[in-house]
Amino acid sequence: MGEGQATWRQILPVFIIFLVFLFAGAGIFKGLEEYFYDPGDPPPRRRKVEHVINEFVQNVTSNGTVVTVDEVHSLVRQIEIAKHGRILEQVSYQNDTSYNLDYMESWYFCMTIVTTIGYGHMGPLTDAGKIFCCAYAFIGIPICLILLALVGGQLGDANRWMDKRVKEQLSKKIKNPGFISIVGILVSLIVMLSVFFFVPALIFTLVEEDWSYLEALYYCFITLSTVGFGDFVAALPSDTMAYAVNTIYKFVVFLWIMVGLTFLAGALDLMVTKLKDLGSKVSDLDVPDIDGVNVDMADLKLPKGLKSKMNKDIKPKEVSEWGKTGRYNGGFDTPL
């Protein structure tokens, strides 16, 4: 463990504070949304949908076909589920429907705020909810970053341990330090991709309905890179999964995201450090090129007592002058 690095015992209180912040935020967001939502005055986008559906029903019924608004709403919900795998709106489009936001969905939403993933699978419908989201992100994101930094210090030790073991094994067969560093970076990258991308993607294909392996792998990358498009979202409510199982599934995905973000950042930091070290070693190789490359030959270390054909001591500064002008020692075209 590095000097000044927090221990797991010291990290635990920060993690507990972070969890309390998540669960408290979920309850506050749920309460604000349900209390301030007015079924009689839905958001503008919801009114537009309602207007389109009513106009469609009127046009169809005028032709003698019997169709109700409820049937169209049902069709819209089925289309949304078929297209996105979920209903995009948290409540139905019916104006007389109250807003009952599930607590764990609210918690999952708060998690996407503080981790900056922001899937966009749901959002605040009320002005109070919008204000809360801004304040919650302003406070929660720094707390999340602090936690990730603390955990990253511990997981960084795992990265360094793995890098050390790889070097030890390679150094028995390979003597080139630069090549060993490159292979170490590649091994770290392969292990990181396997643990946080390839294996989780396989698990998601088994749990999520109709996800191909490529789609699951795409979801893993979009999530841990915090791009969060929201076209694929894991652990959403499903008719085929019990509520308790879905709750556990949400928490497992949350842990995967937190550890993945931390380990990914640590591994990338290790690779950047190795590349910098490799670059500095290459730049330290001061090999002069006689074919016109600008090289400061005054910095060359000459052997002690080196003399010219005229039996005079050769100084680095004079060598530099000769290399630039072709003249040596006051203007004579004399070879060294």
Short mmCIF file of C-alpha atoms in Angstrom, two decimals:
data_model
loop_
_atom_site.label_atom_id
_atom_site.label_comp_id
_atom_site.label_asym_id
_atom_site.label_seq_id
_atom_site.Cartn_x
_atom_site.Cartn_y
_atom_site.Cartn_z
CA MET A 1 0.00 0.00 0.00
CA GLY A 2 1.30 3.42 -0.97
CA GLU A 3 2.26 6.06 1.57
CA GLY A 4 -0.72 8.16 2.64
CA GLN A 5 -3.12 5.77 0.94
CA ALA A 6 -6.47 5.13 2.64
CA THR A 7 -7.13 1.67 4.02
CA TRP A 8 -10.31 -0.33 3.46
CA ARG A 9 -11.29 0.45 7.06
CA GLN A 10 -11.05 4.17 6.27
CA ILE A 11 -12.88 3.76 2.95
CA LEU A 12 -15.85 1.93 4.51
CA PRO A 13 -17.37 5.04 6.22
CA VAL A 14 -17.18 6.95 2.92
CA PHE A 15 -18.95 4.09 1.15
CA ILE A 16 -21.67 4.01 3.82
CA ILE A 17 -22.17 7.78 3.50
CA PHE A 18 -22.43 7.34 -0.26
CA LEU A 19 -25.06 4.61 0.10
CA VAL A 20 -27.06 6.70 2.59
CA PHE A 21 -26.88 9.60 0.14
CA LEU A 22 -28.23 7.35 -2.64
CA PHE A 23 -31.10 5.89 -0.63
CA ALA A 24 -32.05 9.26 0.88
CA GLY A 25 -31.94 10.90 -2.54
CA ALA A 26 -34.17 8.17 -3.96
CA GLY A 27 -36.78 8.78 -1.28
CA ILE A 28 -36.67 12.56 -1.70
CA PHE A 29 -36.92 12.35 -5.49
CA LYS A 30 -39.82 9.89 -5.29
CA GLY A 31 -41.65 12.10 -2.80
CA LEU A 32 -41.15 15.30 -4.79
CA GLU A 33 -42.24 13.76 -8.06
CA GLU A 34 -45.37 12.15 -6.64
CA TYR A 35 -46.39 15.17 -4.55
CA PHE A 36 -45.91 17.87 -7.19
CA TYR A 37 -47.14 15.90 -10.19
CA ASP A 38 -50.52 17.21 -11.34
CA PRO A 39 -52.46 14.66 -13.43
CA GLY A 40 -54.67 17.44 -14.71
CA ASP A 41 -51.71 19.46 -15.99
CA PRO A 42 -49.17 17.02 -17.46
CA PRO A 43 -45.86 18.13 -19.04
CA PRO A 44 -46.09 19.64 -22.56
CA ARG A 45 -44.66 16.57 -24.27
CA ARG A 46 -47.33 14.42 -22.63
CA ARG A 47 -50.08 16.81 -23.75
CA LYS A 48 -48.78 16.59 -27.32
CA VAL A 49 -48.99 12.80 -27.24
CA GLU A 50 -52.49 12.98 -25.81
CA HIS A 51 -53.51 15.42 -28.53
CA VAL A 52 -52.16 13.17 -31.29
CA ILE A 53 -53.95 10.12 -29.88
CA ASN A 54 -57.28 11.93 -29.52
CA GLU A 55 -57.02 13.27 -33.06
CA PHE A 56 -56.24 9.78 -34.36
CA VAL A 57 -59.26 8.30 -32.55
CA GLN A 58 -61.56 10.97 -33.94
CA ASN A 59 -60.36 10.38 -37.49
CA VAL A 60 -60.77 6.62 -37.21
CA THR A 61 -64.20 6.71 -35.56
CA SER A 62 -65.46 9.15 -38.19
CA ASN A 63 -64.99 6.38 -40.74
CA GLY A 64 -67.22 4.04 -38.79
CA THR A 65 -64.45 2.06 -37.09
CA VAL A 66 -64.82 1.59 -33.35
CA VAL A 67 -61.63 2.34 -31.40
CA THR A 68 -61.13 3.80 -27.96
CA VAL A 69 -58.42 6.02 -26.48
CA ASP A 70 -57.49 3.24 -24.04
CA GLU A 71 -56.88 0.84 -26.93
CA VAL A 72 -54.56 3.34 -28.61
CA HIS A 73 -52.71 3.90 -25.33
CA SER A 74 -52.27 0.15 -25.02
CA LEU A 75 -50.93 -0.02 -28.56
CA VAL A 76 -48.46 2.81 -27.84
CA ARG A 77 -47.19 1.02 -24.74
CA GLN A 78 -46.73 -2.22 -26.68
CA ILE A 79 -44.81 -0.38 -29.40
CA GLU A 80 -42.55 1.24 -26.80
CA ILE A 81 -41.82 -2.10 -25.17
CA ALA A 82 -41.11 -3.74 -28.52
CA LYS A 83 -38.86 -0.90 -29.63
CA HIS A 84 -37.03 0.01 -26.42
CA GLY A 85 -37.65 -2.99 -24.16
CA ARG A 86 -39.49 -0.74 -21.68
CA ILE A 87 -42.09 1.99 -21.38
CA LEU A 88 -40.27 5.30 -21.75
CA GLU A 89 -42.63 7.27 -19.52
CA GLN A 90 -42.91 6.52 -15.82
CA VAL A 91 -46.69 7.06 -15.83
CA SER A 92 -49.31 6.46 -18.46
CA TYR A 93 -50.57 9.17 -20.74
CA GLN A 94 -53.95 9.25 -19.05
CA ASN A 95 -54.47 12.63 -17.41
CA ASP A 96 -56.38 11.14 -14.49
CA THR A 97 -53.56 8.77 -13.55
CA SER A 98 -51.58 9.51 -10.39
CA TYR A 99 -47.82 9.26 -10.38
CA ASN A 100 -46.56 6.23 -8.40
CA LEU A 101 -42.79 6.06 -8.83
CA ASP A 102 -41.18 2.84 -7.65
CA TYR A 103 -38.59 3.45 -4.93
CA MET A 104 -35.90 1.21 -6.42
CA GLU A 105 -36.38 2.81 -9.84
CA SER A 106 -35.84 6.15 -8.14
CA TRP A 107 -32.70 4.76 -6.45
CA TYR A 108 -31.39 3.43 -9.75
CA PHE A 109 -32.02 6.80 -11.35
CA CYS A 110 -30.09 8.59 -8.57
CA MET A 111 -27.19 6.18 -9.12
CA THR A 112 -27.00 7.16 -12.79
CA ILE A 113 -26.87 10.82 -11.74
CA VAL A 114 -23.93 10.63 -9.31
CA THR A 115 -21.90 8.30 -11.56
CA THR A 116 -22.52 10.71 -14.50
CA ILE A 117 -23.74 7.81 -16.66
CA GLY A 118 -27.17 9.35 -17.17
CA TYR A 119 -28.89 6.64 -19.21
CA GLY A 120 -31.90 8.86 -19.87
CA HIS A 121 -34.30 5.94 -19.38
CA MET A 122 -36.30 8.16 -17.04
CA GLY A 123 -36.21 11.71 -15.79
CA PRO A 124 -38.02 14.24 -13.61
CA LEU A 125 -41.50 15.26 -14.71
CA THR A 126 -41.99 18.08 -12.23
CA ASP A 127 -40.16 21.38 -11.70
CA ALA A 128 -39.34 20.34 -8.13
CA GLY A 129 -37.80 17.12 -9.45
CA LYS A 130 -35.70 19.01 -11.98
CA ILE A 131 -34.35 21.40 -9.30
CA PHE A 132 -33.61 18.46 -7.02
CA CYS A 133 -31.67 16.64 -9.77
CA CYS A 134 -29.42 19.67 -10.31
CA ALA A 135 -28.68 20.05 -6.59
CA TYR A 136 -28.29 16.30 -6.12
CA ALA A 137 -25.76 16.04 -8.96
CA PHE A 138 -23.86 19.08 -7.65
CA ILE A 139 -23.33 17.37 -4.29
CA GLY A 140 -23.35 13.70 -5.27
CA ILE A 141 -20.84 13.71 -8.13
CA PRO A 142 -17.94 14.99 -5.94
CA ILE A 143 -18.80 12.40 -3.27
CA CYS A 144 -18.75 9.67 -5.91
CA LEU A 145 -15.42 10.88 -7.31
CA ILE A 146 -13.87 10.91 -3.83
CA LEU A 147 -15.04 7.34 -3.25
CA LEU A 148 -13.73 6.22 -6.64
CA ALA A 149 -10.36 7.84 -5.93
CA LEU A 150 -10.06 6.11 -2.53
CA VAL A 151 -11.04 2.70 -3.89
CA GLY A 152 -8.82 3.29 -6.91
CA GLY A 153 -5.80 3.64 -4.64
CA GLN A 154 -6.45 0.16 -3.28
CA LEU A 155 -7.23 -1.44 -6.62
CA GLY A 156 -4.17 0.27 -8.08
CA ASP A 157 -2.11 -2.04 -5.87
CA ALA A 158 -3.70 -4.99 -7.69
CA ASN A 159 -2.70 -3.46 -11.03
CA ARG A 160 0.87 -2.91 -9.82
CA TRP A 161 1.05 -6.44 -8.38
CA MET A 162 -0.08 -7.93 -11.69
CA ASP A 163 2.36 -5.75 -13.63
CA LYS A 164 5.21 -6.81 -11.33
CA ARG A 165 4.42 -10.52 -11.73
CA VAL A 166 4.27 -10.19 -15.52
CA LYS A 167 7.65 -8.44 -15.56
CA GLU A 168 9.18 -11.10 -13.34
CA GLN A 169 8.04 -13.88 -15.66
CA LEU A 170 9.06 -12.09 -18.85
CA SER A 171 12.45 -11.00 -17.54
CA LYS A 172 13.44 -14.66 -17.28
CA LYS A 173 13.20 -15.04 -21.06
CA ILE A 174 13.42 -11.49 -22.45
CA LYS A 175 16.15 -8.95 -21.69
CA ASN A 176 14.67 -5.94 -23.48
CA PRO A 177 13.08 -3.66 -20.82
CA GLY A 178 11.06 -1.71 -23.41
CA PHE A 179 9.49 -4.87 -24.82
CA ILE A 180 8.72 -6.14 -21.32
CA SER A 181 6.90 -2.86 -20.54
CA ILE A 182 4.81 -3.10 -23.71
CA VAL A 183 3.85 -6.74 -23.00
CA GLY A 184 2.97 -5.79 -19.41
CA ILE A 185 0.63 -3.08 -20.69
CA LEU A 186 -1.04 -5.52 -23.09
CA VAL A 187 -1.51 -8.14 -20.36
CA SER A 188 -3.08 -5.56 -18.03
CA LEU A 189 -5.37 -4.43 -20.82
CA ILE A 190 -6.48 -7.99 -21.65
CA VAL A 191 -7.19 -8.82 -17.99
CA MET A 192 -9.11 -5.55 -17.51
CA LEU A 193 -11.21 -6.13 -20.63
CA SER A 194 -11.98 -9.70 -19.61
CA VAL A 195 -13.00 -8.92 -16.02
CA PHE A 196 -15.09 -5.83 -16.71
CA PHE A 197 -16.25 -6.24 -20.30
CA PHE A 198 -16.13 -9.75 -21.79
CA VAL A 199 -17.32 -11.72 -18.75
CA PRO A 200 -20.04 -9.22 -17.65
CA ALA A 201 -21.30 -9.06 -21.24
CA LEU A 202 -21.74 -12.83 -21.20
CA ILE A 203 -23.71 -12.60 -17.94
CA PHE A 204 -25.95 -9.85 -19.33
CA THR A 205 -26.84 -12.00 -22.33
CA LEU A 206 -28.04 -14.70 -19.91
CA VAL A 207 -30.07 -12.35 -17.69
CA GLU A 208 -31.42 -9.72 -20.08
CA GLU A 209 -34.07 -10.67 -22.61
CA ASP A 210 -33.15 -10.56 -26.31
CA TRP A 211 -29.65 -9.11 -25.77
CA SER A 212 -27.00 -10.42 -28.14
CA TYR A 213 -23.43 -10.70 -26.94
CA LEU A 214 -22.39 -7.74 -29.09
CA GLU A 215 -25.21 -5.61 -27.65
CA ALA A 216 -24.22 -6.59 -24.10
CA LEU A 217 -20.57 -5.80 -24.81
CA TYR A 218 -21.64 -2.47 -26.30
CA TYR A 219 -23.68 -1.75 -23.16
CA CYS A 220 -20.67 -2.51 -20.92
CA PHE A 221 -18.45 -0.09 -22.81
CA ILE A 222 -21.07 2.68 -23.03
CA THR A 223 -21.74 2.33 -19.30
CA LEU A 224 -18.18 2.21 -17.93
CA SER A 225 -17.09 4.99 -20.27
CA THR A 226 -20.00 7.00 -18.72
CA VAL A 227 -21.32 7.82 -22.20
CA GLY A 228 -24.67 6.29 -21.22
CA PHE A 229 -26.74 6.51 -24.39
CA GLY A 230 -29.63 4.70 -22.71
CA ASP A 231 -30.60 2.58 -25.71
CA PHE A 232 -29.67 -0.45 -23.58
CA VAL A 233 -30.21 -0.36 -19.81
CA ALA A 234 -29.73 -3.34 -17.51
CA ALA A 235 -31.81 -4.21 -14.43
CA LEU A 236 -35.04 -2.53 -15.53
CA PRO A 237 -38.36 -3.98 -14.27
CA SER A 238 -39.46 -7.08 -16.11
CA ASP A 239 -42.53 -9.31 -16.03
CA THR A 240 -40.27 -12.36 -16.11
CA MET A 241 -38.21 -11.33 -13.05
CA ALA A 242 -39.49 -11.13 -9.48
CA TYR A 243 -39.30 -7.75 -7.77
CA ALA A 244 -36.88 -8.97 -5.08
CA VAL A 245 -34.60 -10.55 -7.69
CA ASN A 246 -34.67 -7.37 -9.75
CA THR A 247 -33.72 -5.34 -6.66
CA ILE A 248 -30.71 -7.58 -6.01
CA TYR A 249 -29.84 -7.40 -9.70
CA LYS A 250 -29.86 -3.59 -9.54
CA PHE A 251 -27.47 -3.60 -6.60
CA VAL A 252 -25.11 -6.06 -8.35
CA VAL A 253 -25.06 -3.84 -11.44
CA PHE A 254 -24.35 -0.86 -9.18
CA LEU A 255 -21.34 -2.63 -7.62
CA TRP A 256 -20.07 -3.64 -11.07
CA ILE A 257 -20.31 -0.03 -12.24
CA MET A 258 -18.51 1.38 -9.19
CA VAL A 259 -15.69 -1.17 -9.20
CA GLY A 260 -15.46 -1.07 -13.00
CA LEU A 261 -15.15 2.71 -13.10
CA THR A 262 -12.47 2.58 -10.41
CA PHE A 263 -10.45 -0.29 -11.86
CA LEU A 264 -10.73 1.06 -15.38
CA ALA A 265 -9.42 4.45 -14.29
CA GLY A 266 -6.59 2.80 -12.34
CA ALA A 267 -5.59 0.52 -15.21
CA LEU A 268 -5.61 3.38 -17.70
CA ASP A 269 -3.54 5.46 -15.31
CA LEU A 270 -1.01 2.63 -15.02
CA MET A 271 -0.80 2.28 -18.79
CA VAL A 272 -0.33 6.04 -19.24
CA THR A 273 2.44 5.99 -16.63
CA LYS A 274 4.18 3.11 -18.39
CA LEU A 275 3.94 4.86 -21.75
CA LYS A 276 5.39 8.03 -20.25
CA ASP A 277 8.28 6.06 -18.74
CA LEU A 278 8.89 4.36 -22.06
CA GLY A 279 8.79 7.71 -23.88
CA SER A 280 11.23 9.30 -21.46
CA LYS A 281 13.65 6.38 -21.92
CA VAL A 282 13.48 6.79 -25.69
CA SER A 283 14.02 10.56 -25.47
CA ASP A 284 17.03 10.01 -23.21
CA LEU A 285 18.81 8.14 -26.01
CA ASP A 286 20.86 11.11 -27.31
CA VAL A 287 22.32 9.61 -30.48
CA PRO A 288 23.76 12.35 -32.76
CA ASP A 289 22.97 12.11 -36.48
CA ILE A 290 25.74 13.37 -38.76
CA ASP A 291 23.34 13.89 -41.66
CA GLY A 292 22.09 17.29 -40.61
CA VAL A 293 19.82 16.57 -37.66
CA ASN A 294 20.04 19.32 -35.04
CA VAL A 295 22.02 17.78 -32.21
CA ASP A 296 23.73 19.80 -29.50
CA MET A 297 27.12 18.15 -29.61
CA ALA A 298 28.37 20.42 -26.84
CA ASP A 299 26.57 18.10 -24.45
CA LEU A 300 28.52 15.05 -25.58
CA LYS A 301 30.76 13.48 -22.96
CA LEU A 302 34.19 12.98 -24.54
CA PRO A 303 36.79 10.59 -23.17
CA LYS A 304 39.38 12.25 -20.95
CA GLY A 305 42.58 13.16 -22.72
CA LEU A 306 41.16 12.90 -26.23
CA LYS A 307 43.45 14.85 -28.60
CA SER A 308 43.38 15.94 -32.23
CA LYS A 309 45.95 15.13 -34.90
CA MET A 310 47.65 18.39 -33.91
CA ASN A 311 48.06 16.95 -30.40
CA LYS A 312 45.70 19.50 -28.86
CA ASP A 313 42.99 18.77 -26.28
CA ILE A 314 39.55 18.50 -27.84
CA LYS A 315 36.77 20.26 -25.97
CA PRO A 316 33.06 19.49 -26.45
CA LYS A 317 32.37 23.11 -27.38
CA GLU A 318 34.93 22.94 -30.16
CA VAL A 319 33.44 19.69 -31.40
CA SER A 320 30.06 21.41 -31.54
CA GLU A 321 31.52 24.30 -33.57
CA TRP A 322 33.23 21.91 -35.96
CA GLY A 323 29.99 19.94 -36.42
CA LYS A 324 28.10 23.10 -37.39
CA THR A 325 30.68 24.93 -39.55
CA GLY A 326 33.17 22.31 -40.65
CA ARG A 327 35.93 24.46 -39.15
CA TYR A 328 37.92 23.74 -36.04
CA ASN A 329 40.05 25.84 -33.68
CA GLY A 330 39.77 29.34 -35.09
CA GLY A 331 38.89 28.78 -38.71
CA PHE A 332 41.26 26.05 -39.94
CA ASP A 333 39.70 23.33 -42.08
CA THR A 334 41.43 20.73 -40.05
CA PRO A 335 40.06 17.25 -39.41
CA LEU A 336 39.83 16.16 -35.88
#
